[in-house]
Structures are given as C-alpha cells and as structure tokens.
XYZ file of C-alpha atoms in Angstrom:
754
model
C 184.439 73.109 -35.111
C 186.473 75.931 -33.610
C 188.104 78.352 -35.969
C 191.827 78.310 -36.622
C 194.294 80.553 -38.364
C 194.096 79.869 -42.069
C 196.984 79.802 -44.460
C 196.728 79.790 -48.228
C 199.103 77.516 -50.136
C 198.803 77.876 -53.882
C 195.268 79.120 -53.477
C 194.258 76.171 -51.244
C 193.008 76.969 -47.770
C 194.563 74.930 -44.958
C 194.999 75.195 -41.208
C 198.115 75.279 -39.065
C 196.716 73.239 -36.208
C 196.163 69.996 -38.116
C 199.612 68.712 -38.952
C 198.705 65.232 -40.238
C 197.918 66.503 -43.751
C 200.177 68.851 -45.644
C 199.331 70.266 -49.059
C 201.557 71.318 -51.915
C 200.006 72.568 -55.163
C 201.820 72.006 -58.430
C 200.380 73.049 -61.794
C 196.809 72.817 -60.566
C 197.291 69.492 -58.730
C 197.160 69.411 -54.935
C 199.581 66.842 -53.546
C 198.230 65.885 -50.134
C 200.801 64.161 -47.938
C 199.481 62.176 -44.962
C 202.038 61.919 -42.168
C 200.497 61.409 -38.727
C 202.784 63.071 -36.166
C 204.417 60.977 -33.429
C 203.178 57.715 -34.946
C 205.002 55.044 -36.925
C 201.961 54.481 -39.147
C 199.148 56.560 -40.592
C 195.849 55.861 -38.825
C 192.389 57.304 -39.290
C 191.404 58.771 -35.942
C 188.836 61.430 -35.134
C 191.274 64.336 -35.515
C 192.508 63.053 -38.883
C 188.943 62.596 -40.113
C 188.120 66.170 -39.133
C 191.152 67.293 -41.063
C 190.076 65.302 -44.107
C 186.629 66.918 -43.939
C 188.234 70.362 -43.932
C 190.531 69.367 -46.783
C 187.683 68.065 -48.951
C 185.734 71.252 -48.306
C 188.736 73.344 -49.332
C 189.303 71.302 -52.482
C 185.644 71.654 -53.411
C 185.843 75.462 -53.173
C 189.251 76.134 -54.655
C 188.745 76.480 -58.415
C 192.500 76.819 -59.064
C 192.929 73.128 -58.165
C 191.863 70.631 -60.834
C 192.925 67.338 -59.228
C 194.569 65.956 -56.106
C 197.020 63.196 -55.244
C 196.865 61.506 -51.847
C 200.288 60.171 -50.893
C 201.886 59.022 -47.652
C 204.677 60.709 -45.762
C 205.528 57.421 -44.010
C 208.221 55.139 -45.322
C 206.281 51.910 -45.822
C 202.671 52.704 -44.865
C 199.993 54.458 -46.870
C 197.088 54.188 -44.394
C 197.121 51.255 -41.961
C 193.437 51.629 -41.139
C 191.328 53.040 -38.362
C 192.752 53.853 -34.953
C 191.751 50.726 -33.026
C 192.186 52.541 -29.708
C 189.102 54.581 -30.553
C 187.098 51.347 -30.847
C 187.894 50.570 -27.216
C 186.244 53.820 -26.174
C 182.916 52.950 -27.797
C 180.300 52.306 -25.127
C 177.228 51.404 -27.166
C 176.276 50.019 -30.553
C 174.848 53.456 -31.355
C 178.272 55.037 -30.777
C 179.884 52.529 -33.125
C 177.147 52.980 -35.721
C 177.681 56.739 -35.638
C 181.411 56.241 -36.158
C 180.677 54.187 -39.261
C 178.216 56.760 -40.597
C 180.800 59.498 -40.158
C 183.161 57.424 -42.266
C 180.495 57.018 -44.932
C 179.876 60.764 -45.077
C 183.586 61.529 -45.429
C 184.304 58.960 -48.135
C 181.092 59.806 -49.967
C 182.327 63.383 -50.149
C 185.688 62.125 -51.462
C 183.952 60.023 -54.115
C 181.623 62.844 -55.211
C 184.231 65.593 -55.062
C 184.283 68.087 -57.911
C 187.865 67.105 -58.706
C 189.375 63.605 -58.904
C 191.606 62.339 -56.107
C 194.335 59.921 -57.168
C 195.453 57.415 -54.509
C 199.247 57.031 -54.779
C 199.799 53.955 -52.644
C 203.092 52.745 -51.269
C 203.130 50.468 -48.236
C 200.263 49.043 -46.194
C 196.801 50.054 -47.403
C 194.481 48.281 -45.020
C 190.992 48.542 -43.565
C 189.885 52.158 -43.607
C 192.924 52.867 -45.759
C 191.674 50.611 -48.541
C 188.163 51.985 -48.116
C 189.639 55.459 -48.625
C 191.451 54.287 -51.751
C 188.234 52.746 -53.106
C 186.527 56.129 -52.776
C 189.244 57.807 -54.841
C 188.826 58.202 -58.583
C 192.010 56.345 -59.571
C 194.485 54.101 -57.725
C 198.204 53.622 -58.380
C 200.325 51.299 -56.235
C 204.005 50.453 -56.096
C 205.353 47.066 -57.070
C 207.057 46.560 -53.722
C 206.852 43.821 -51.024
C 205.709 46.376 -48.439
C 202.705 47.394 -50.528
C 199.787 45.255 -49.407
C 196.044 45.853 -49.593
C 193.216 44.290 -47.631
C 190.215 44.573 -45.338
C 191.254 42.776 -42.130
C 188.283 43.874 -39.998
C 186.917 40.347 -39.474
C 190.161 39.538 -37.655
C 188.945 41.995 -35.008
C 185.418 40.592 -34.971
C 184.154 43.542 -37.049
C 183.000 44.195 -40.586
C 184.324 46.961 -42.866
C 182.583 50.089 -41.638
C 183.459 52.813 -44.134
C 181.797 51.451 -47.247
C 184.027 48.451 -47.907
C 181.158 45.965 -48.076
C 179.539 48.015 -50.837
C 182.380 49.483 -52.882
C 184.627 46.418 -52.963
C 182.172 43.958 -54.596
C 181.281 46.543 -57.229
C 184.962 47.138 -57.902
C 186.355 43.580 -58.112
C 183.264 41.384 -58.277
C 181.284 39.586 -55.605
C 183.305 36.368 -55.444
C 186.676 38.114 -55.115
C 185.279 40.621 -52.613
C 183.868 37.862 -50.412
C 187.245 36.140 -50.439
C 189.031 39.284 -49.248
C 186.430 40.362 -46.690
C 185.733 36.945 -45.133
C 189.384 35.942 -44.807
C 190.736 39.375 -43.912
C 193.811 38.476 -45.960
C 196.173 40.929 -47.622
C 197.119 40.903 -51.284
C 200.248 42.302 -52.854
C 200.062 45.058 -55.433
C 200.521 42.752 -58.432
C 197.571 40.607 -57.319
C 195.569 43.755 -56.568
C 196.114 44.849 -60.164
C 194.878 41.492 -61.466
C 191.773 41.795 -59.286
C 191.074 45.349 -60.416
C 191.592 46.668 -56.914
C 194.120 49.142 -58.304
C 194.430 50.633 -61.771
C 198.169 50.785 -62.252
C 201.429 49.351 -60.916
C 204.645 51.396 -60.868
C 208.144 51.357 -59.430
C 208.324 53.201 -56.079
C 210.786 55.743 -57.487
C 208.254 57.106 -59.998
C 205.066 56.877 -57.915
C 204.736 60.622 -57.343
C 205.625 61.526 -60.926
C 203.139 59.079 -62.443
C 200.449 60.077 -59.955
C 200.771 63.737 -60.939
C 200.579 62.827 -64.617
C 197.506 60.632 -64.073
C 195.875 63.404 -62.039
C 196.000 65.684 -65.102
C 194.781 62.897 -67.410
C 191.855 61.889 -65.187
C 190.868 65.520 -64.617
C 190.854 66.144 -68.377
C 188.875 62.977 -69.101
C 191.745 61.326 -70.990
C 191.978 58.417 -68.525
C 189.578 56.685 -66.197
C 189.496 53.760 -63.837
C 188.298 50.607 -65.610
C 186.471 48.032 -63.555
C 187.497 44.459 -64.253
C 184.757 42.366 -65.829
C 186.098 39.138 -64.350
C 185.358 37.023 -67.409
C 182.483 34.684 -68.119
C 182.334 33.269 -64.598
C 181.892 36.717 -63.079
C 179.251 37.604 -65.652
C 177.388 34.381 -64.935
C 177.551 34.559 -61.137
C 178.063 38.174 -60.059
C 176.125 40.127 -62.634
C 172.660 38.674 -62.172
C 170.438 38.152 -59.116
C 170.260 34.370 -59.439
C 174.023 34.029 -59.690
C 174.601 36.359 -56.750
C 172.069 34.452 -54.660
C 173.928 31.225 -55.348
C 177.322 32.764 -54.524
C 176.054 34.287 -51.278
C 174.292 31.085 -50.218
C 177.451 29.063 -50.824
C 179.491 31.612 -48.905
C 177.142 31.341 -45.911
C 177.268 27.549 -45.937
C 181.054 27.397 -46.165
C 181.529 30.120 -43.575
C 179.246 28.467 -41.023
C 180.883 25.096 -41.605
C 184.340 26.536 -41.061
C 183.621 28.998 -38.242
C 180.911 26.909 -36.520
C 179.119 30.180 -35.855
C 181.775 31.467 -33.463
C 182.570 34.581 -35.513
C 179.321 36.509 -36.086
C 181.036 39.233 -38.119
C 181.532 36.785 -40.986
C 177.816 36.207 -41.467
C 177.093 39.885 -40.798
C 179.434 40.837 -43.654
C 177.662 38.462 -46.037
C 174.266 39.810 -44.954
C 175.325 43.416 -45.514
C 176.785 42.693 -48.947
C 173.565 40.910 -49.882
C 171.469 43.814 -48.590
C 173.317 46.250 -50.825
C 172.638 44.159 -53.899
C 169.006 43.445 -53.028
C 167.906 46.916 -51.908
C 170.478 49.259 -53.344
C 173.778 50.712 -52.238
C 172.257 53.418 -50.005
C 170.462 50.743 -48.007
C 173.672 48.697 -47.985
C 175.539 51.581 -46.372
C 172.877 51.941 -43.678
C 173.006 48.218 -42.968
C 176.801 48.303 -42.861
C 176.719 50.984 -40.162
C 174.044 49.182 -38.165
C 175.795 45.827 -38.251
C 179.180 47.421 -37.604
C 177.676 48.880 -34.445
C 176.334 45.488 -33.392
C 179.632 43.703 -34.034
C 181.640 46.303 -32.129
C 179.716 45.415 -28.963
C 180.145 41.630 -29.219
C 182.360 39.796 -26.762
C 184.105 38.202 -29.750
C 185.264 41.595 -30.993
C 186.395 42.659 -27.532
C 188.505 39.505 -27.180
C 190.051 39.813 -30.636
C 190.861 43.478 -30.097
C 192.463 42.529 -26.781
C 194.697 40.048 -28.630
C 195.549 42.710 -31.196
C 196.808 45.088 -28.531
C 198.461 42.324 -26.497
C 200.544 41.179 -29.460
C 201.471 44.784 -30.260
C 202.593 45.261 -26.660
C 204.763 42.156 -26.917
C 206.443 43.563 -30.026
C 207.714 46.401 -27.822
C 208.538 44.171 -24.838
C 212.337 43.678 -24.511
C 211.793 40.494 -22.532
C 213.824 41.578 -19.496
C 213.093 43.950 -16.654
C 216.151 46.029 -15.670
C 214.601 46.605 -12.250
C 215.317 42.964 -11.428
C 219.042 43.574 -11.977
C 219.789 46.837 -10.137
C 223.554 46.223 -10.136
C 223.879 45.926 -13.920
C 224.497 48.874 -16.256
C 222.005 49.849 -18.974
C 224.257 48.335 -21.630
C 223.666 44.896 -20.120
C 220.108 44.934 -21.433
C 220.849 45.995 -25.001
C 220.383 43.110 -27.447
C 223.437 42.082 -29.450
C 223.255 41.621 -33.229
C 222.593 38.121 -34.551
C 223.688 37.724 -38.153
C 224.938 34.149 -38.383
C 223.354 31.184 -36.669
C 223.948 27.448 -36.502
C 221.171 24.895 -36.210
C 221.974 21.443 -34.882
C 219.460 18.896 -36.108
C 218.238 19.032 -39.698
C 214.942 17.299 -39.001
C 211.452 18.745 -39.215
C 211.994 21.417 -36.543
C 215.565 22.319 -37.465
C 214.740 22.686 -41.147
C 211.664 24.733 -40.273
C 213.740 27.144 -38.184
C 216.310 27.395 -40.996
C 213.589 28.179 -43.532
C 212.417 31.273 -41.646
C 215.926 32.358 -40.611
C 217.190 32.648 -44.198
C 214.090 34.641 -45.148
C 215.098 37.223 -42.571
C 218.664 37.554 -43.771
C 220.505 35.206 -41.403
C 223.427 33.105 -42.555
C 222.536 29.569 -41.452
C 224.823 26.619 -40.823
C 222.672 23.455 -40.699
C 224.303 20.452 -38.987
C 223.333 16.830 -38.574
C 225.046 13.509 -37.979
C 225.424 12.451 -41.626
C 225.205 13.878 -45.119
C 221.894 12.180 -45.889
C 220.180 13.933 -42.986
C 221.706 17.281 -43.885
C 220.574 16.816 -47.492
C 217.062 15.966 -46.301
C 216.970 19.103 -44.154
C 218.310 21.193 -47.041
C 215.564 19.787 -49.275
C 212.938 20.593 -46.637
C 214.049 24.240 -46.543
C 214.002 24.329 -50.332
C 210.461 22.928 -50.374
C 209.209 25.621 -47.989
C 210.733 28.353 -50.134
C 209.528 26.777 -53.375
C 205.983 26.788 -52.033
C 206.299 30.520 -51.331
C 207.730 31.001 -54.820
C 204.858 29.058 -56.382
C 202.368 31.201 -54.479
C 204.246 34.307 -55.663
C 204.961 35.350 -52.092
C 208.634 35.690 -53.004
C 210.408 36.316 -56.305
C 212.816 33.919 -58.037
C 215.695 36.240 -57.123
C 214.640 36.164 -53.464
C 214.397 32.379 -53.596
C 217.968 32.142 -54.881
C 219.231 34.694 -52.348
C 217.625 32.826 -49.452
C 218.994 29.449 -50.499
C 222.461 31.009 -50.850
C 222.352 31.841 -47.129
C 222.027 28.152 -46.195
C 224.978 25.831 -45.755
C 225.223 22.289 -44.429
C 227.771 20.358 -42.391
C 228.237 17.070 -40.526
C 230.775 18.515 -38.100
C 231.267 21.777 -36.247
C 233.191 23.532 -39.000
C 231.962 27.101 -39.465
C 230.670 27.316 -35.890
C 233.514 29.526 -34.683
C 231.907 32.812 -35.740
C 228.197 32.170 -35.170
C 226.244 34.459 -32.856
C 223.610 31.921 -31.890
C 223.321 28.147 -31.915
C 219.856 26.573 -31.898
C 219.869 22.914 -30.907
C 216.917 20.939 -32.264
C 217.846 17.325 -31.647
C 215.847 14.444 -30.186
C 214.090 14.973 -26.838
C 216.626 13.073 -24.787
C 218.551 14.714 -21.955
C 221.725 12.659 -22.474
C 221.802 13.497 -26.197
C 221.259 17.179 -25.490
C 224.057 17.163 -22.911
C 226.446 15.637 -25.432
C 225.509 18.159 -28.113
C 225.899 21.068 -25.684
C 229.404 19.987 -24.635
C 230.518 19.475 -28.229
C 229.044 22.803 -29.310
C 230.667 24.858 -26.560
C 234.056 23.454 -27.577
C 233.525 24.842 -31.099
C 231.832 28.236 -30.656
C 233.055 31.613 -29.458
C 232.592 32.111 -25.698
C 230.196 35.006 -26.386
C 227.879 32.915 -28.583
C 224.438 31.958 -27.258
C 223.292 28.348 -27.013
C 219.509 27.915 -27.287
C 217.817 24.553 -26.970
C 214.560 23.922 -28.800
C 213.205 21.429 -26.308
C 209.470 21.277 -25.778
C 209.289 19.776 -22.287
C 212.727 19.206 -20.679
C 213.589 21.946 -18.149
C 216.348 24.181 -19.494
C 218.125 24.110 -16.150
C 218.654 20.355 -16.504
C 220.124 20.816 -19.981
C 222.336 23.713 -18.806
C 223.933 21.467 -16.173
C 226.265 20.202 -18.904
C 227.373 23.724 -19.804
C 230.617 25.426 -18.908
C 228.920 28.760 -19.649
C 225.373 28.393 -18.240
C 224.881 32.162 -18.345
C 224.759 31.889 -22.158
C 222.265 29.011 -22.261
C 218.484 29.325 -22.525
C 215.478 27.759 -24.215
C 214.059 28.819 -27.551
C 210.881 26.793 -28.008
C 209.446 27.002 -31.518
C 206.111 25.448 -32.396
C 205.385 23.079 -35.237
C 205.229 23.735 -38.134
C 207.724 26.525 -37.525
C 206.976 28.409 -40.739
C 203.292 28.696 -39.830
C 203.028 28.815 -36.035
C 203.537 32.393 -34.767
C 204.614 31.765 -31.157
C 208.110 31.507 -29.725
C 208.726 30.809 -26.043
C 212.053 32.113 -24.752
C 213.004 30.376 -21.504
C 215.885 31.759 -19.432
C 217.195 29.904 -16.406
C 218.220 31.429 -13.094
C 221.767 31.620 -14.503
C 220.968 33.155 -17.908
C 222.454 36.628 -18.353
C 219.748 39.236 -19.100
C 221.560 40.365 -22.263
C 221.333 36.791 -23.569
C 217.586 36.867 -22.990
C 217.214 40.302 -24.587
C 219.257 39.231 -27.623
C 217.238 36.055 -28.113
C 213.926 37.894 -27.757
C 215.045 40.509 -30.299
C 216.133 37.805 -32.733
C 212.833 35.965 -32.303
C 211.002 39.155 -33.244
C 213.309 39.566 -36.249
C 212.091 36.136 -37.382
C 208.540 37.484 -37.253
C 207.532 35.546 -34.157
C 205.283 36.611 -31.312
C 207.648 36.135 -28.382
C 206.759 35.468 -24.768
C 209.370 35.009 -22.053
C 208.487 32.253 -19.602
C 210.370 30.876 -16.647
C 211.867 27.424 -16.570
C 209.940 24.283 -15.667
C 208.687 21.052 -17.249
C 206.753 21.891 -20.422
C 207.331 25.626 -19.790
C 203.912 27.210 -20.418
C 202.232 26.153 -23.667
C 203.050 22.459 -23.434
C 202.395 22.398 -19.711
C 198.790 23.547 -20.170
C 198.421 21.349 -23.243
C 199.402 18.214 -21.296
C 196.346 17.933 -19.004
C 194.105 18.742 -21.980
C 195.594 15.897 -24.054
C 195.745 13.668 -20.988
C 192.042 14.080 -20.296
C 191.235 13.356 -23.950
C 193.231 10.138 -23.602
C 191.318 9.190 -20.457
C 188.072 9.765 -22.344
C 189.353 7.265 -24.930
C 190.091 4.840 -22.101
C 186.499 5.264 -20.983
C 185.201 4.292 -24.414
C 184.375 7.668 -25.961
C 184.868 7.476 -29.731
C 187.826 9.272 -31.315
C 185.765 11.471 -33.627
C 183.295 12.381 -30.866
C 186.141 13.797 -28.746
C 187.696 15.695 -31.617
C 184.389 17.118 -32.819
C 183.510 18.391 -29.344
C 186.744 20.384 -29.074
C 186.558 21.705 -32.643
C 183.018 22.834 -31.833
C 184.470 24.591 -28.775
C 186.766 26.515 -31.107
C 190.094 24.688 -31.354
C 191.413 24.377 -34.935
C 191.740 20.596 -34.553
C 190.720 18.130 -31.888
C 193.226 16.730 -29.367
C 193.419 13.280 -30.980
C 194.023 14.778 -34.408
C 196.670 17.014 -32.831
C 198.770 14.165 -31.446
C 198.362 12.266 -34.713
C 199.793 15.327 -36.481
C 202.643 15.869 -34.014
C 203.527 12.171 -33.974
C 202.293 9.766 -31.348
C 205.831 8.689 -30.458
C 206.813 12.313 -29.798
C 203.575 13.005 -27.923
C 203.927 9.981 -25.639
C 207.560 10.779 -24.849
C 206.608 14.350 -23.931
C 203.622 12.997 -22.021
C 205.868 10.773 -19.916
C 208.125 13.702 -19.022
C 205.095 15.704 -17.929
C 203.540 12.766 -16.060
C 206.797 12.244 -14.162
C 206.802 15.943 -13.267
C 203.145 16.072 -12.176
C 202.190 12.497 -11.208
C 199.351 13.629 -8.957
C 197.227 14.839 -11.861
C 198.704 13.363 -15.056
C 198.881 9.720 -16.051
C 199.529 8.366 -19.546
C 196.342 7.085 -21.180
C 196.355 3.362 -21.897
C 194.664 3.787 -25.261
C 197.339 6.133 -26.595
C 200.115 3.877 -25.301
C 198.492 0.908 -27.038
C 198.372 2.710 -30.366
C 202.067 3.632 -30.117
C 202.975 0.081 -29.098
C 201.233 -1.124 -32.257
C 203.660 0.966 -34.335
C 201.070 3.554 -35.309
C 202.754 6.959 -35.037
C 200.198 9.125 -36.822
C 200.672 11.049 -40.036
C 204.419 10.342 -40.215
C 203.733 6.589 -40.472
C 200.463 7.129 -42.380
C 198.720 5.180 -39.655
C 197.496 6.413 -36.315
C 194.039 7.112 -34.932
C 193.118 8.333 -38.399
C 193.806 6.932 -41.850
C 196.117 8.739 -44.289
C 196.646 8.495 -48.027
C 200.038 8.215 -49.735
C 200.530 11.995 -49.573
C 199.763 12.032 -45.862
C 196.319 13.615 -46.252
C 194.108 12.812 -43.281
C 190.946 10.793 -43.789
C 188.353 9.376 -41.409
C 189.018 7.561 -38.136
C 190.758 4.288 -38.929
C 188.250 1.706 -37.603
C 191.043 -0.785 -36.926
C 192.321 1.453 -34.129
C 189.483 0.174 -31.948
C 190.827 -3.342 -32.338
C 194.118 -2.069 -30.920
C 192.256 -0.648 -27.914
C 190.370 -3.864 -27.316
C 193.350 -6.178 -27.705
C 195.306 -4.070 -25.219
C 192.365 -4.043 -22.812
C 192.631 -0.269 -22.614
C 188.884 0.431 -22.754
C 185.735 -1.104 -21.270
C 184.382 -3.817 -23.555
C 180.671 -4.450 -23.843
C 179.747 -8.130 -23.774
C 178.281 -7.908 -27.251
C 181.627 -6.855 -28.779
C 184.207 -9.446 -29.645
C 187.878 -8.541 -29.036
C 188.630 -8.689 -32.778
C 185.868 -6.209 -33.624
C 186.899 -3.129 -35.569
C 183.907 -1.105 -34.421
C 183.777 1.440 -31.605
C 182.635 -0.122 -28.318
C 178.966 0.166 -27.443
C 179.394 3.014 -24.994
C 176.821 5.729 -24.353
C 177.689 8.830 -26.356
C 179.009 11.511 -24.025
C 177.541 15.008 -24.484
C 179.953 17.485 -26.060
C 179.662 19.869 -23.128
C 181.019 17.196 -20.765
C 183.950 16.479 -23.046
C 184.651 20.191 -23.371
C 184.456 20.836 -19.643
C 186.758 17.973 -18.686
C 189.471 18.802 -21.216
C 189.288 22.602 -21.181
C 188.911 23.023 -17.425
C 192.004 20.869 -16.942
C 193.846 23.324 -19.205
C 192.469 26.421 -17.444
C 193.415 25.051 -14.057
C 196.981 24.400 -15.212
C 197.214 27.907 -16.690
C 196.350 29.336 -13.268
C 199.062 27.168 -11.704
C 201.583 28.442 -14.259
C 200.769 31.996 -13.216
C 201.014 31.305 -9.484
C 204.207 29.249 -9.958
C 205.864 32.178 -11.702
C 206.172 30.410 -15.054
C 204.199 33.263 -16.606
C 204.950 36.945 -16.183
C 201.321 37.979 -16.688
C 197.860 36.753 -17.742
C 198.451 38.649 -20.994
C 201.425 36.451 -21.867
C 199.399 33.381 -20.953
C 196.520 34.349 -23.205
C 198.730 35.220 -26.171
C 200.804 32.077 -25.651
C 197.784 29.788 -25.613
C 196.148 31.361 -28.667
C 199.265 31.554 -30.836
C 201.018 28.463 -29.521
C 198.385 25.760 -29.135
C 195.349 27.171 -30.921
C 193.193 28.173 -27.961
C 190.088 29.756 -29.543
C 190.965 33.408 -30.292
C 187.334 34.526 -29.939
C 187.524 33.455 -26.281
C 190.578 35.660 -25.736
C 192.802 33.029 -24.096
C 192.546 30.942 -20.900
C 192.612 33.882 -18.490
C 190.206 36.042 -20.469
C 187.921 33.038 -20.781
C 188.002 32.418 -17.022
C 187.112 36.062 -16.479
C 184.185 35.776 -18.880
C 182.904 32.675 -17.078
C 183.682 34.120 -13.657
C 186.419 32.617 -11.493
C 183.807 31.435 -8.971
C 182.064 29.424 -11.700
C 185.387 27.944 -12.819
C 186.172 26.847 -9.259
C 182.701 25.386 -8.801
C 182.972 23.320 -11.978
C 186.452 22.119 -11.058
C 185.250 21.064 -7.621
C 182.338 19.177 -9.151
C 184.680 17.319 -11.504
C 187.196 16.660 -8.746
C 184.470 15.029 -6.674
C 183.884 12.607 -9.561
C 187.537 12.180 -10.557
C 189.624 12.820 -7.428
C 193.027 14.443 -7.944
C 192.859 15.513 -11.547
C 190.670 18.584 -11.083
C 191.630 19.958 -7.690
C 191.365 23.750 -8.156
C 194.586 25.715 -8.122
C 195.133 27.672 -4.927
C 195.230 30.881 -6.933
C 191.722 30.243 -8.267
C 190.393 29.415 -4.822
C 191.860 32.604 -3.398
C 190.515 34.717 -6.274
C 187.062 33.177 -5.928
C 186.999 34.023 -2.215
C 188.034 37.598 -2.972
C 185.710 37.904 -5.978
C 188.688 38.839 -8.170
C 189.367 38.580 -11.892
C 192.586 38.370 -13.906
C 191.869 41.614 -15.747
C 190.427 43.535 -12.822
C 190.348 46.887 -14.610
C 187.970 45.509 -17.259
C 185.330 43.987 -15.018
C 181.775 44.965 -15.651
C-alpha cells in the first residue's frame, strides 16, 4: 500500500486520503464514524476495507486508546453490506474466494483486537454490515423502524462470505441462524435483542452516549456480551452433535422441497454451517470462502444480481423521457405532490390499495355504491393492518394513525381536493366510462384519474374523459399488499407530468414501477395470457390438473397456472381471457375446460370450489376429483371408452412429460414478451424482465423472459417455437423480432454475451 501523509488525532494515527472513516478520541475511546463519500449508504468496497485494515492496525498500536465505538455518519444506514458492483467484476471462483478470505482476515483482526470495538447500530445493518457487527465485542442498536439486521446474501444467489455462516449460529443458535440465513429476511432491533443478535436496545437520541459508556465498561471488564442460551429446545437440538445433525437434515429436506434445487446457495449455506460444527470454525471459514467463490460464478447468482441492479435502476427512473417532448419546459417533468387520494371500489383490489396508501401517509377516501360495501372494504384494510400489528411490524400507535387516515363514502363528497383518483371497479368498459364521467364532475381539473384495469386498453377508457391528458392506467397486482409490481400505463394523450407524478407516487407506496405503453393486457397480463391459455388447452387434451401445475412449479413459478386462476377467481380470469382472445384471436382461444368449470359455478377460492378443494377458511387442498366430471359432462376433453361420463376420475390419458408442458406454456409466454418489445409496449428488456418476475412470478433465478431467452440462445428459442408451431399451427409462430435476431445472431443483452 502506498504511503500517505499521516495525521495524529488524539494519539491515533490516521490518513487524509481515506475519507470514509473519521476518528475522534474522547477519554480514551476512539469514536469511528463511517460515512462513505458521495454515496447514500455505507458499503464495504475494496477502498473501505483497506481503510479498515489501516484503522485496526492503528488501534492495535495506539496504547492511549482503550476502546472504540463504530458508528455511522449516514442518517438511516449503519452498513448496508458489501458493494455489489464489485461482485460483477469477479471473473473466476478464485477471485471471489479471495474476496471472502480478505473479509475473514479483516473481521478476524477486529474480533481479536487488543481493545474492544462497540457496534453502535442505527439503520440498516445487513450482509457484510451484520458480519462486521458480529465481529465486534458488543452490539447496541436503536429501537427505530429503520434499524434492521439480516444476512440477505441468498437473495443474490450467494452465501454470507465474511464469517456469517460461522459466527451467527454460535451467537444466536443453529435453528435461529438457519432461519435468518436461508430466508435472507431482516429482523427489527427488538427481535434482534430477543434472538441475542444484539446486546442492548436504546433510543436513537442516546445511542452515542450509551455506546461510549459501554465502551469503558467492556474495556474494564465490567460488562460483556452474553450469548443467549435459547432455552431447553436450543440445548437439546443445537448444543449436541445428534441434535445439530437432526436440525441440519431437516433444514436440507425443507429447503430442497421448497426450492426444488433451483437455488444452490441455500444448500451450500447449510453445508458450510455443518462443516464448521463438524470440523471446527477454522475449517468452516475455509469452506465458506470456497463455496462463496463457487456460488458467485453460478448463473443463478448472475441473474439475481441483475435483478438487484435492475430494480435499483427503476427506483431512479422518472418514468418519462424529456427528449420525447422537446417543446416542453423542464418543469413539465417534475412530479407533483400526492397527499390525498380517492379510491373508487372498496373490493379486494381497492381495499388492498387503500391499505398500503395509508401506511405511506396518504389520506384516503374509499368509495363504493353502498354502505355495506364500504364497510367491508374498511374491514379489509383493518385486517391487513391488524395482521401487521400482530406480527409486530407496526406499533399500536401506528395502527391507529393509519386507520385515522381512512375515510369512507357512498358518494363523491370529499373528492374536490384529492390529488389522485384510483378507480378499481369491475372490468367492464361501460361501468368504467360511467365512473370516469361522474368522477371528473367532482374532482379538481388538475387531479389525476388512474384506472386499475388489468386488460382493457386505457385509451378506450379515456374516450369517456373530458380531460384525457390527466387519465392513465395504474395496474396493481393481487394481493396488492404483497405483490411488488406496479404498471403505469400512459396513453398517447397523457401529459408527461401526469406520468411522472403517478410513477413517483407508486414508488412512494413502495412499489417497483415500470412504465408500459397502452394495449390489451399491457405487459404482464399480455404475456400471462398465452401461458394460461396453453395450460387450458393442455386440460382440454386430457392432461391432469396437478400434472400441469407441478410441471410449472418445478420450472420455478411459485404456483402452477391452474392454481393461479383458482386464486385470482375463475370468473375474473375468464373475463380477462375473453378480452385477450378478442384482441389476439389468431393465437388465443378460451379453453373449453376452464369455461365448463366457470359455467358450473365453480369460481375458485372465492367460492371454495374450483379446480381444487378448499376448507371453510379458504385453505387450498388437493385437486377436487369432481372437477373431472364437469369436464366430461361438458365434453371438453377426450374421453377414453373405459371411462363413464359420470366418473370423477381423471381420464385415462398418457401422462405428458413435464418438459413438454413447460415448453408449450413458457415458450408461448416468451414469444409474447418478444412481441411486446417489438410492439413498443415495453421500453426495454430490463423492464420486461423485472415486470415478469415481480408481477407474475417468473422464476427469479432465470432472470426474466429476456434473460432466459439469452441464456437459451435466441436461435434455440426460435427453433423450438417453429417445432411447436408445426404441431399446433398458429399458436407458436415465432415473433418477427426473434426471427430477425436469430438471423443476426443477436441477444437482448448484447453487452453481456459470452
């Protein structure tokens, strides 16, 4: 390392050229403030690590310093983790392994330092940040909503690489450590205290004061970090080899069952934890580095890291391109504030939107046709918030504050001063036209009208508007409080400031927002339609319900297509399906089997009867065998001679291999995604990949439809589509864009080829 001018502060040697860490010594305690320049969060990159090495060396030598406090100079972040951009520069597993070993050496030196370091944590303490805290001698955290702790590496297809797999189990017990590492979830400070992840909880205003006091106490031996014993269960399971073996075996079984082997980092993490217990912590560290290196080179990790950066890019994306409007001033692209909103339709979607809006400080006016419906919507919002209260995700005061922001009405009273109206009524164009006309008569001319339709083109809805420049689509996904995606759909008439304002408000609600152009089904539902349609045709051809669903879950979708439409509601799904079939009759036709089930009054979970059986609470069971009788009576599937029409058993049809089911359904989706890009529905493959993953559950480890096509090779995709189209003419004709790309040997992410 090159030399640099040294400066002594209170006897501690520092350097001027490393500005991330600043040191102030008070009464023998070095207060180290971490504030990474020109960044909104503190990250552990190579330069910062070098600075930490120099700091630890200085602390080791300086005998006038008896303890240190590590605190953040950022407002709501302690250390957010490693700099993920550095991971993208790794070329080999050896490079990644070396990066992990460097982290081990640094944190080992922190742990073994002559003086104790006290971690004074306020804000996000994640990944390498938590691993740093674990290496400190004592941990204090603030009792604040922004203070969260966790090891989210598996969400990037990695394992903790700076000692987390070894220190965490020994700190909080094997069972709790597995839960945190394998889920990648965050815990709040109060839960962290219960787990033993931190030693003390304080109010943010006294964090520094308490940390300084504890630094003296720990240095003098008057206080130490106590590891939680975890009670009898922990003693029985975690503290002996037989118990640990059982816990680890169960973890492997459950992980494989849930992940279906698609996320290798999960099993790697279990293996590394086990290695540390079986052969000692030093061996565990070596295995952690080795397996970290392996995971960093997997395609799964590359795809998940792509999604990480893509979603971060979308957070900064204003949703409009000023270059497309050269005659408008800069002010025309600045989003307007949205403080009060109205939601028309207090049903499942409307109530869901209201439940997230109040949590982000919006005054909400919830309207429906009668008091009973408003009351039902109000109760639905209350239930969502009560669940968060029960799970201690919000406090009782927050619960009361949020509910106080919600008001109900059966008319348009209170609409005169709203900034945004979100219409979430039934998917019927005439109804939406009526609501739009009534709303515009009651709101301020500057207010925005957003329709939460899932398939009807926004331009058709806007035809009823007297102010079409203030109308656009705002397509939330169900259930709203859980699904992260929001599609914002401007029309050709929508003013860019309306788009920018809606995008900004969607981000305020915590959504991942993509802007898509207008058209039937927009993007997510448009690519979902051929996928569902092909699953329905497979039913028509006699493939069993559970065989179809299992094949697509094995592919990586969270649920199969038949389960999905049962969840959404078969009546809703068939209505949307008809709209899409009318728009694209050459390649979509409603499946007879699905129509027969709807005609029989089976609407899925909502009616507790669909393709699957449901208990009184709506919990899904096995395939309802009587659904096959519905198929047979309607003549919607081929019937073997040996099966009587009244039979409740699946027809005697040869079982179709999963790969065929996967190819027919998924290739139909990929083909439609390419059409959406060439038709201008999508702005970029990035938006298409993020939209599919976060909107309809496309397998994240495959990166999204466009990343997946690149991984297969566009030529291979075209070849498979042509093969299917020869067997099923019309439905699989390759998109012109794919044909052209195959001829030119192109990919969607050209800069990443090879």
